[in-house]
XYZ file of N, CA and C in Angstrom:
609
model
N -26.554 -60.448 11.306
C -26.070 -59.445 12.274
C -24.630 -59.066 11.989
N -23.814 -59.981 11.607
C -22.420 -59.707 11.329
C -21.916 -60.699 10.308
N -20.865 -60.319 9.576
C -20.253 -61.199 8.598
C -18.849 -61.542 9.079
N -18.379 -62.711 8.694
C -17.064 -63.160 9.138
C -15.992 -62.456 8.341
N -15.014 -61.840 9.019
C -13.895 -61.158 8.370
C -12.706 -62.081 8.287
N -12.351 -62.723 9.363
C -11.352 -63.793 9.387
C -11.652 -64.646 10.611
N -10.761 -65.498 10.970
C -11.024 -66.418 12.075
C -11.135 -65.715 13.418
N -10.483 -64.526 13.568
C -10.461 -63.865 14.876
C -11.346 -62.633 14.947
N -11.796 -62.074 13.811
C -12.605 -60.844 13.816
C -13.807 -60.989 12.897
N -14.771 -60.147 13.130
C -15.948 -60.039 12.284
C -16.248 -58.551 12.053
N -16.922 -58.249 10.938
C -17.278 -56.876 10.606
C -18.670 -56.577 11.150
N -18.745 -55.495 11.935
C -20.036 -55.057 12.469
C -20.867 -54.467 11.339
N -22.093 -54.973 11.170
C -22.972 -54.472 10.114
C -23.430 -53.035 10.352
N -23.281 -52.518 11.549
C -23.766 -51.177 11.870
C -22.680 -50.107 11.654
N -21.465 -50.410 12.100
C -20.393 -49.399 12.000
C -19.291 -49.792 11.025
N -19.376 -50.992 10.452
C -18.401 -51.478 9.475
C -16.983 -51.593 10.051
N -16.870 -51.763 11.324
C -15.557 -51.940 11.930
C -15.304 -53.429 12.174
N -14.008 -53.801 12.166
C -13.631 -55.187 12.460
C -13.580 -55.374 13.974
N -14.386 -56.300 14.463
C -14.507 -56.517 15.898
C -14.098 -57.964 16.212
N -13.384 -58.185 17.316
C -13.058 -59.569 17.695
C -14.329 -60.440 17.744
N -14.199 -61.591 17.192
C -15.367 -62.476 17.090
C -16.003 -62.757 18.431
N -15.199 -62.849 19.458
C -15.735 -63.154 20.785
C -16.568 -62.016 21.348
N -16.403 -60.784 20.813
C -17.110 -59.615 21.349
C -18.165 -59.071 20.392
N -18.350 -59.681 19.252
C -19.182 -59.092 18.222
C -20.625 -58.901 18.671
N -21.188 -59.871 19.394
C -22.582 -59.745 19.820
C -22.767 -58.589 20.794
N -21.886 -58.491 21.755
C -21.972 -57.411 22.739
C -21.730 -56.058 22.069
N -20.757 -56.017 21.176
C -20.454 -54.763 20.466
C -21.641 -54.314 19.633
N -22.242 -55.252 18.894
C -23.348 -54.873 18.013
C -24.523 -54.326 18.811
N -24.802 -54.941 19.933
C -25.915 -54.477 20.770
C -25.663 -53.048 21.249
N -24.458 -52.767 21.679
C -24.111 -51.403 22.152
C -24.041 -50.419 20.978
N -23.428 -50.838 19.883
C -23.221 -49.953 18.732
C -24.554 -49.527 18.118
N -25.432 -50.471 17.866
C -26.707 -50.154 17.220
C -27.622 -49.344 18.123
N -27.463 -49.491 19.424
C -28.319 -48.765 20.357
C -27.840 -47.330 20.588
N -26.529 -47.096 20.588
C -25.988 -45.790 21.003
C -25.341 -44.961 19.883
N -24.969 -45.580 18.777
C -24.269 -44.854 17.721
C -25.109 -44.752 16.456
N -24.842 -43.702 15.710
C -25.550 -43.467 14.451
C -24.546 -42.989 13.413
N -24.677 -43.522 12.217
C -23.754 -43.125 11.146
C -24.253 -41.844 10.483
N -23.361 -40.850 10.409
C -23.714 -39.584 9.759
C -23.923 -39.826 8.269
N -25.043 -39.345 7.733
C -25.365 -39.566 6.334
C -24.515 -38.721 5.392
N -23.834 -37.719 5.946
C -23.009 -36.847 5.112
C -21.568 -37.342 5.045
N -20.951 -37.553 6.212
C -19.537 -37.922 6.242
C -19.299 -39.378 6.602
N -20.339 -40.114 7.034
C -20.185 -41.519 7.381
C -19.563 -41.762 8.739
N -19.304 -40.707 9.490
C -18.704 -40.880 10.814
C -19.742 -41.394 11.801
N -19.298 -42.291 12.687
C -20.182 -42.796 13.730
C -20.188 -41.808 14.887
N -21.358 -41.307 15.226
C -21.481 -40.329 16.304
C -22.558 -40.809 17.268
N -22.481 -40.411 18.526
C -23.529 -40.786 19.478
C -24.896 -40.285 18.996
N -25.904 -41.135 19.139
C -27.234 -40.756 18.665
C -27.709 -39.439 19.265
N -27.421 -39.213 20.557
C -27.898 -38.005 21.207
C -27.180 -36.744 20.718
N -26.041 -36.942 20.043
C -25.308 -35.787 19.520
C -25.347 -35.718 17.996
N -26.178 -36.542 17.371
C -26.218 -36.599 15.903
C -26.643 -35.262 15.294
N -27.668 -34.652 15.851
C -28.136 -33.365 15.314
C -27.099 -32.267 15.531
N -26.495 -32.266 16.714
C -25.441 -31.277 17.006
C -24.265 -31.446 16.046
N -23.915 -32.721 15.775
C -22.828 -32.990 14.826
C -23.159 -32.427 13.455
N -24.383 -32.628 13.000
C -24.774 -32.135 11.683
C -24.742 -30.612 11.630
N -25.280 -29.956 12.662
C -25.336 -28.489 12.666
C -23.942 -27.874 12.731
N -23.073 -28.479 13.525
C -21.737 -27.917 13.704
C -20.771 -28.276 12.579
N -21.097 -29.328 11.836
C -20.146 -29.808 10.837
C -20.642 -29.685 9.402
N -21.921 -29.924 9.178
C -22.412 -30.025 7.803
C -23.520 -29.055 7.435
N -24.163 -28.436 8.401
C -25.285 -27.548 8.083
C -24.782 -26.336 7.298
N -25.580 -25.875 6.315
C -25.186 -24.685 5.555
C -24.993 -23.487 6.480
N -24.021 -22.646 6.162
C -23.737 -21.448 6.949
C -23.727 -20.239 6.029
N -23.855 -19.088 6.613
C -23.840 -17.843 5.845
C -22.507 -17.144 6.007
N -21.993 -16.635 4.920
C -20.748 -15.861 4.955
C -21.013 -14.545 5.674
N -20.175 -14.208 6.610
C -20.355 -12.981 7.389
C -20.069 -11.730 6.570
N -19.444 -11.897 5.403
C -19.091 -10.745 4.567
C -20.153 -10.441 3.515
N -20.624 -11.517 2.831
C -21.572 -11.302 1.736
C -22.933 -11.931 1.971
N -23.096 -12.681 3.080
C -24.357 -13.328 3.467
C -24.751 -14.491 2.565
N -23.867 -14.930 1.696
C -24.180 -16.087 0.852
C -24.156 -17.356 1.698
N -25.111 -18.269 1.431
C -25.205 -19.519 2.175
C -24.457 -20.624 1.439
N -23.707 -21.424 2.196
C -22.898 -22.484 1.588
C -22.600 -23.547 2.620
N -21.977 -24.626 2.170
C -21.578 -25.672 3.089
C -20.416 -25.181 3.948
N -20.394 -25.629 5.190
C -19.382 -25.164 6.132
C -17.973 -25.494 5.658
N -17.830 -26.638 4.975
C -16.498 -27.082 4.559
C -15.818 -26.111 3.599
N -16.601 -25.373 2.831
C -16.002 -24.485 1.830
C -16.020 -23.019 2.258
N -16.472 -22.760 3.495
C -16.574 -21.368 3.949
C -15.217 -20.685 3.971
N -14.198 -21.365 4.505
C -12.872 -20.744 4.608
C -12.317 -20.414 3.222
N -12.491 -21.340 2.270
C -12.006 -21.090 0.906
C -12.783 -19.939 0.274
N -14.081 -19.926 0.515
C -14.917 -18.849 -0.026
C -14.450 -17.486 0.466
N -14.234 -17.371 1.793
C -13.813 -16.081 2.351
C -12.438 -15.658 1.862
N -11.563 -16.639 1.651
C -10.198 -16.287 1.267
C -10.002 -16.054 -0.210
N -10.860 -16.693 -1.060
C -10.592 -16.636 -2.497
C -11.762 -16.167 -3.354
N -13.007 -16.416 -2.908
C -14.136 -16.205 -3.802
C -15.128 -15.134 -3.372
N -15.135 -14.784 -2.109
C -16.134 -13.830 -1.621
C -15.958 -12.464 -2.290
N -17.017 -11.912 -2.870
C -16.892 -10.614 -3.534
C -16.636 -9.461 -2.569
N -16.908 -9.692 -1.280
C -16.704 -8.635 -0.290
C -15.407 -8.799 0.497
N -14.602 -9.801 0.144
C -13.317 -9.953 0.834
C -12.430 -8.756 0.493
N -11.571 -8.392 1.427
C -10.729 -7.216 1.239
C -9.461 -7.595 0.470
N -9.215 -6.879 -0.594
C -8.007 -7.061 -1.402
C -7.334 -5.697 -1.546
N -6.136 -5.681 -2.096
C -5.414 -4.414 -2.263
C -5.126 -4.156 -3.732
N -5.180 -2.914 -4.103
C -4.875 -2.508 -5.476
C -3.389 -2.731 -5.746
N -3.076 -3.323 -6.891
C -1.682 -3.611 -7.201
C -0.886 -2.353 -7.535
N -1.580 -1.249 -7.778
C -0.882 -0.013 -8.148
C -0.679 0.928 -6.960
N -1.694 1.042 -6.080
C -1.585 1.984 -4.950
C -1.669 1.293 -3.598
N -1.923 -0.034 -3.592
C -2.022 -0.834 -2.361
C -3.142 -0.361 -1.440
N -4.167 0.255 -2.019
C -5.322 0.697 -1.230
C -6.241 -0.499 -1.007
N -6.675 -0.786 0.247
C -7.563 -1.923 0.513
C -9.009 -1.597 0.142
N -9.680 -2.537 -0.527
C -11.064 -2.345 -0.928
C -11.707 -3.698 -1.210
N -13.059 -3.774 -1.241
C -13.725 -5.043 -1.531
C -13.367 -5.549 -2.931
N -13.278 -6.869 -3.046
C -12.876 -7.465 -4.317
C -13.820 -7.100 -5.446
N -15.105 -6.918 -5.124
C -16.077 -6.604 -6.163
C -15.790 -5.254 -6.817
N -15.080 -4.372 -6.121
C -14.775 -3.035 -6.654
C -13.369 -2.931 -7.243
N -12.611 -4.032 -7.169
C -11.200 -3.956 -7.546
C -11.000 -3.644 -9.025
N -11.725 -4.319 -9.907
C -11.511 -4.142 -11.349
C -11.756 -2.699 -11.768
N -12.848 -2.119 -11.300
C -13.168 -0.737 -11.669
C -12.117 0.227 -11.119
N -11.693 -0.024 -9.868
C -10.686 0.847 -9.259
C -9.361 0.780 -10.024
N -8.919 -0.421 -10.343
C -7.615 -0.565 -11.019
C -7.660 -0.056 -12.452
N -8.843 -0.046 -13.061
C -8.961 0.511 -14.411
C -8.611 1.997 -14.404
N -9.049 2.673 -13.342
C -8.746 4.102 -13.206
C -7.340 4.312 -12.655
N -7.030 3.566 -11.592
C -5.746 3.743 -10.914
C -4.575 3.387 -11.828
N -4.754 2.357 -12.655
C -3.665 1.928 -13.530
C -3.362 2.901 -14.636
N -4.286 3.821 -14.904
C -4.058 4.819 -15.952
C -3.372 6.074 -15.426
N -3.150 6.138 -14.112
C -2.367 7.251 -13.585
C -0.930 7.139 -14.076
N -0.232 8.246 -14.134
C 1.136 8.245 -14.649
C 2.134 8.683 -13.590
N 3.344 8.187 -13.726
C 4.459 8.614 -12.892
C 5.659 8.881 -13.783
N 6.510 9.774 -13.327
C 7.683 10.146 -14.110
C 8.781 9.110 -13.939
N 9.259 8.567 -15.063
C 10.386 7.639 -15.029
C 11.663 8.439 -14.838
N 12.438 8.100 -13.829
C 13.645 8.847 -13.526
C 14.785 8.548 -14.499
N 14.624 7.544 -15.333
C 15.667 7.205 -16.288
C 15.501 7.922 -17.622
N 14.260 7.911 -18.132
C 14.048 8.488 -19.473
C 13.277 9.792 -19.441
N 12.855 10.233 -18.248
C 12.163 11.514 -18.109
C 10.836 11.534 -18.869
N 10.173 10.381 -18.936
C 8.872 10.284 -19.576
C 7.837 9.851 -18.540
N 6.582 10.276 -18.761
C 5.499 9.864 -17.891
C 4.930 8.537 -18.379
N 4.912 7.554 -17.483
C 4.513 6.196 -17.830
C 3.276 5.809 -17.015
N 2.293 5.167 -17.688
C 1.122 4.649 -16.972
C 1.558 3.582 -15.975
N 0.895 3.572 -14.828
C 1.261 2.613 -13.785
C 1.075 1.173 -14.256
N 0.031 0.912 -15.070
C -0.192 -0.445 -15.545
C 0.899 -0.907 -16.509
N 1.671 0.048 -17.046
C 2.750 -0.281 -17.974
C 4.124 -0.134 -17.324
N 4.143 0.232 -16.048
C 5.400 0.584 -15.396
C 6.353 -0.613 -15.291
N 5.814 -1.804 -14.984
C 6.695 -2.964 -14.815
C 7.418 -3.284 -16.117
N 6.678 -3.373 -17.212
C 7.307 -3.667 -18.499
C 8.248 -2.543 -18.919
N 7.868 -1.315 -18.610
C 8.726 -0.189 -18.984
C 10.040 -0.219 -18.214
N 9.966 -0.474 -16.914
C 11.183 -0.493 -16.093
C 12.145 -1.589 -16.527
N 11.594 -2.709 -17.007
C 12.460 -3.818 -17.407
C 13.132 -3.578 -18.752
N 12.606 -2.624 -19.522
C 13.171 -2.387 -20.847
C 13.733 -0.982 -21.034
N 13.486 -0.091 -20.067
C 13.932 1.296 -20.220
C 15.452 1.377 -20.130
N 16.058 2.035 -21.120
C 17.510 2.202 -21.112
C 17.919 3.659 -20.897
N 16.934 4.508 -20.560
C 17.260 5.904 -20.260
C 17.345 6.792 -21.467
N 16.982 6.290 -22.651
C 17.045 7.116 -23.857
C 15.723 7.828 -24.049
N 15.626 9.011 -23.499
C 14.414 9.803 -23.626
C 14.779 11.236 -23.933
N 13.912 12.137 -23.574
C 14.178 13.555 -23.812
C 15.333 14.056 -22.963
N 15.602 13.355 -21.890
C 16.691 13.747 -20.997
C 16.786 12.747 -19.895
N 17.938 12.607 -19.325
C 18.139 11.646 -18.251
C 18.105 12.374 -16.928
N 17.202 11.939 -16.099
C 17.132 12.524 -14.760
C 17.835 11.599 -13.791
N 18.872 12.096 -13.126
C 19.540 11.282 -12.126
C 19.812 12.153 -10.923
N 20.741 11.738 -10.120
C 21.011 12.478 -8.887
C 21.608 13.843 -9.145
N 22.143 14.069 -10.367
C 22.750 15.360 -10.660
C 21.711 16.401 -11.026
N 20.486 15.960 -11.276
C 19.431 16.886 -11.654
C 18.278 16.711 -10.695
N 17.845 17.800 -10.099
C 16.749 17.714 -9.155
C 15.424 17.822 -9.858
N 14.377 17.930 -9.097
C 13.056 18.089 -9.661
C 12.916 19.481 -10.246
N 11.810 19.688 -10.992
C 11.589 20.991 -11.602
C 11.463 22.069 -10.544
N 10.927 21.696 -9.390
C 10.808 22.668 -8.297
C 12.181 23.092 -7.809
N 13.098 22.112 -7.678
C 14.451 22.447 -7.243
C 15.164 23.311 -8.273
N 14.919 23.010 -9.573
C 15.560 23.791 -10.634
C 15.079 25.226 -10.587
N 13.755 25.407 -10.427
C 13.226 26.775 -10.372
C 13.772 27.523 -9.166
N 13.897 26.827 -8.039
C 14.448 27.471 -6.848
C 15.890 27.893 -7.081
N 16.663 27.041 -7.756
C 18.056 27.367 -8.045
C 18.146 28.558 -8.971
N 17.214 28.618 -9.954
C 17.229 29.756 -10.880
C 16.899 31.046 -10.153
N 15.940 30.970 -9.216
C 15.607 32.180 -8.458
C 16.805 32.652 -7.639
N 17.491 31.693 -6.992
C 18.669 32.061 -6.198
C 19.748 32.655 -7.072
N 19.924 32.076 -8.278
C 20.962 32.569 -9.169
C 20.637 33.979 -9.668
N 19.314 34.213 -9.955
C 18.907 35.538 -10.403
C 19.086 36.566 -9.314
N 18.816 36.164 -8.077
C 18.987 37.097 -6.957
C 20.447 37.474 -6.789
N 21.315 36.484 -7.029
C 22.755 36.778 -6.920
C 23.188 37.754 -8.005
N 22.575 37.610 -9.207
C 22.956 38.537 -10.297
C 22.493 39.955 -9.993
N 21.346 40.063 -9.305
C 20.805 41.406 -9.025
C 21.551 42.106 -7.903
N 22.291 41.374 -7.087
C 23.012 42.002 -5.983
C 24.206 42.798 -6.519
N 24.398 44.021 -6.064
C 25.538 44.835 -6.540
C 26.851 44.243 -6.049
N 27.874 44.273 -6.870
C 29.183 43.744 -6.464
C 29.823 44.614 -5.402
N 30.848 44.059 -4.736
C 31.499 44.766 -3.643
C 32.152 46.070 -4.086
N 32.751 46.056 -5.311
C 33.475 47.266 -5.718
C 32.514 48.433 -5.920
N 31.237 48.179 -6.269
C 30.259 49.257 -6.439
C 29.941 49.895 -5.097
N 29.842 49.079 -4.046
C 29.589 49.616 -2.716
C 30.749 50.508 -2.276
N 31.967 50.039 -2.512
C 33.145 50.824 -2.111
C 33.195 52.148 -2.864
N 32.848 52.093 -4.160
C 32.861 53.335 -4.946
C 31.820 54.315 -4.420
N 30.662 53.814 -4.015
C 29.613 54.690 -3.505
C 30.059 55.350 -2.201
N 30.666 54.559 -1.298
C 31.143 55.111 -0.025
C 32.229 56.161 -0.266
N 33.132 55.872 -1.217
C 34.216 56.824 -1.525
C 33.638 58.131 -2.068
N 32.617 58.025 -2.932
C 32.006 59.222 -3.515
C 31.333 60.064 -2.448
N 30.632 59.410 -1.520
C 29.965 60.145 -0.445
C 30.993 60.857 0.431
N 32.111 60.174 0.697
C 33.150 60.794 1.535
C 33.741 62.020 0.856
N 34.046 61.905 -0.440
C 34.623 63.036 -1.188
C 33.658 64.201 -1.220
N 32.355 63.878 -1.428
C 31.345 64.945 -1.485
C 31.247 65.652 -0.134
N 31.335 64.888 0.964
C 31.260 65.494 2.289
C 32.447 66.407 2.553
N 33.637 65.964 2.132
C 34.845 66.793 2.320
C 34.736 68.074 1.513
N 34.231 67.931 0.263
C 34.100 69.116 -0.606
C 33.135 70.130 -0.012
N 32.018 69.628 0.546
C 31.042 70.529 1.155
C 31.656 71.217 2.362
N 32.420 70.464 3.157
C 33.047 71.041 4.339
C 34.053 72.123 3.955
N 34.918 71.850 2.946
C 35.900 72.845 2.499
C 35.217 74.079 1.926
N 34.113 73.838 1.205
C 33.383 74.970 0.632
C 32.806 75.867 1.713
N 32.330 75.249 2.769
C 31.741 76.028 3.863
C 32.807 76.867 4.561
N 33.993 76.265 4.776
C 35.081 77.010 5.415
C 35.538 78.185 4.544
N 35.639 77.922 3.236
C 36.072 78.984 2.328
C 35.067 80.117 2.299
N 33.811 79.815 2.296
C 32.766 80.837 2.262
C 32.759 81.629 3.565
N 33.017 80.942 4.683
C 33.026 81.616 5.974
C 34.185 82.608 6.049
N 35.378 82.221 5.552
C 36.545 83.115 5.587
C 36.325 84.312 4.672
N 35.698 84.064 3.543
C 35.451 85.159 2.607
C 34.488 86.166 3.231
N 33.514 85.697 3.975
C 32.536 86.581 4.605
C 33.216 87.416 5.686
N 34.133 86.798 6.457
C 34.835 87.545 7.521
C 35.742 88.595 6.913
N 36.370 88.235 5.774
C 37.268 89.200 5.118
C 36.512 90.414 4.646
N 35.340 90.233 4.093
C 34.522 91.344 3.605
C 34.070 92.234 4.761
N 33.846 91.601 5.926
C 33.390 92.376 7.073
C 34.493 93.299 7.600
N 35.768 92.876 7.510
C 36.903 93.695 7.976
C 37.082 94.901 7.087
N 36.961 94.722 5.783
C 37.092 95.841 4.864
C 35.888 96.732 4.977
């Protein structure tokens, strides 16, 4: 029923615990009648809750994302690291998508290009990190704060062309002066013609 552990305790053959020698008989009777050792984890659980313990602790469970069945102990690791349907983000655009689709997405997304502001070259996103660490700005041209985007440049050119097409101030003044002189000349001509007509009428 029990083996001697030392002079004051004995090991219970049912639960493998060290029990005071004076209580070993009473303990064994209660332990063997009410407790059961779990065959999976070795924990002593009440016999009436043995099945509940197994279902809640050791029974296979299904992943809510991919429906794969596995032991409960590894479910959290599966969902966080291995599940093909777990949500991950693309390293290039940070778009969330299932892990099973990540490789195909990044193959396309990583081949997109962006303009490097230092060397004015278009660089693939998958090469951007290495390029940024080695780029010294020696390209077709250096784009910095002194140079805007091509859209800004075109807008500036349009504004500059519009300024060139505008007539200068002295041209406006000359036009006004010419109109004034022409008006005076017409007025003097009319007066002269009127006096000449009156003179002819008297004669």
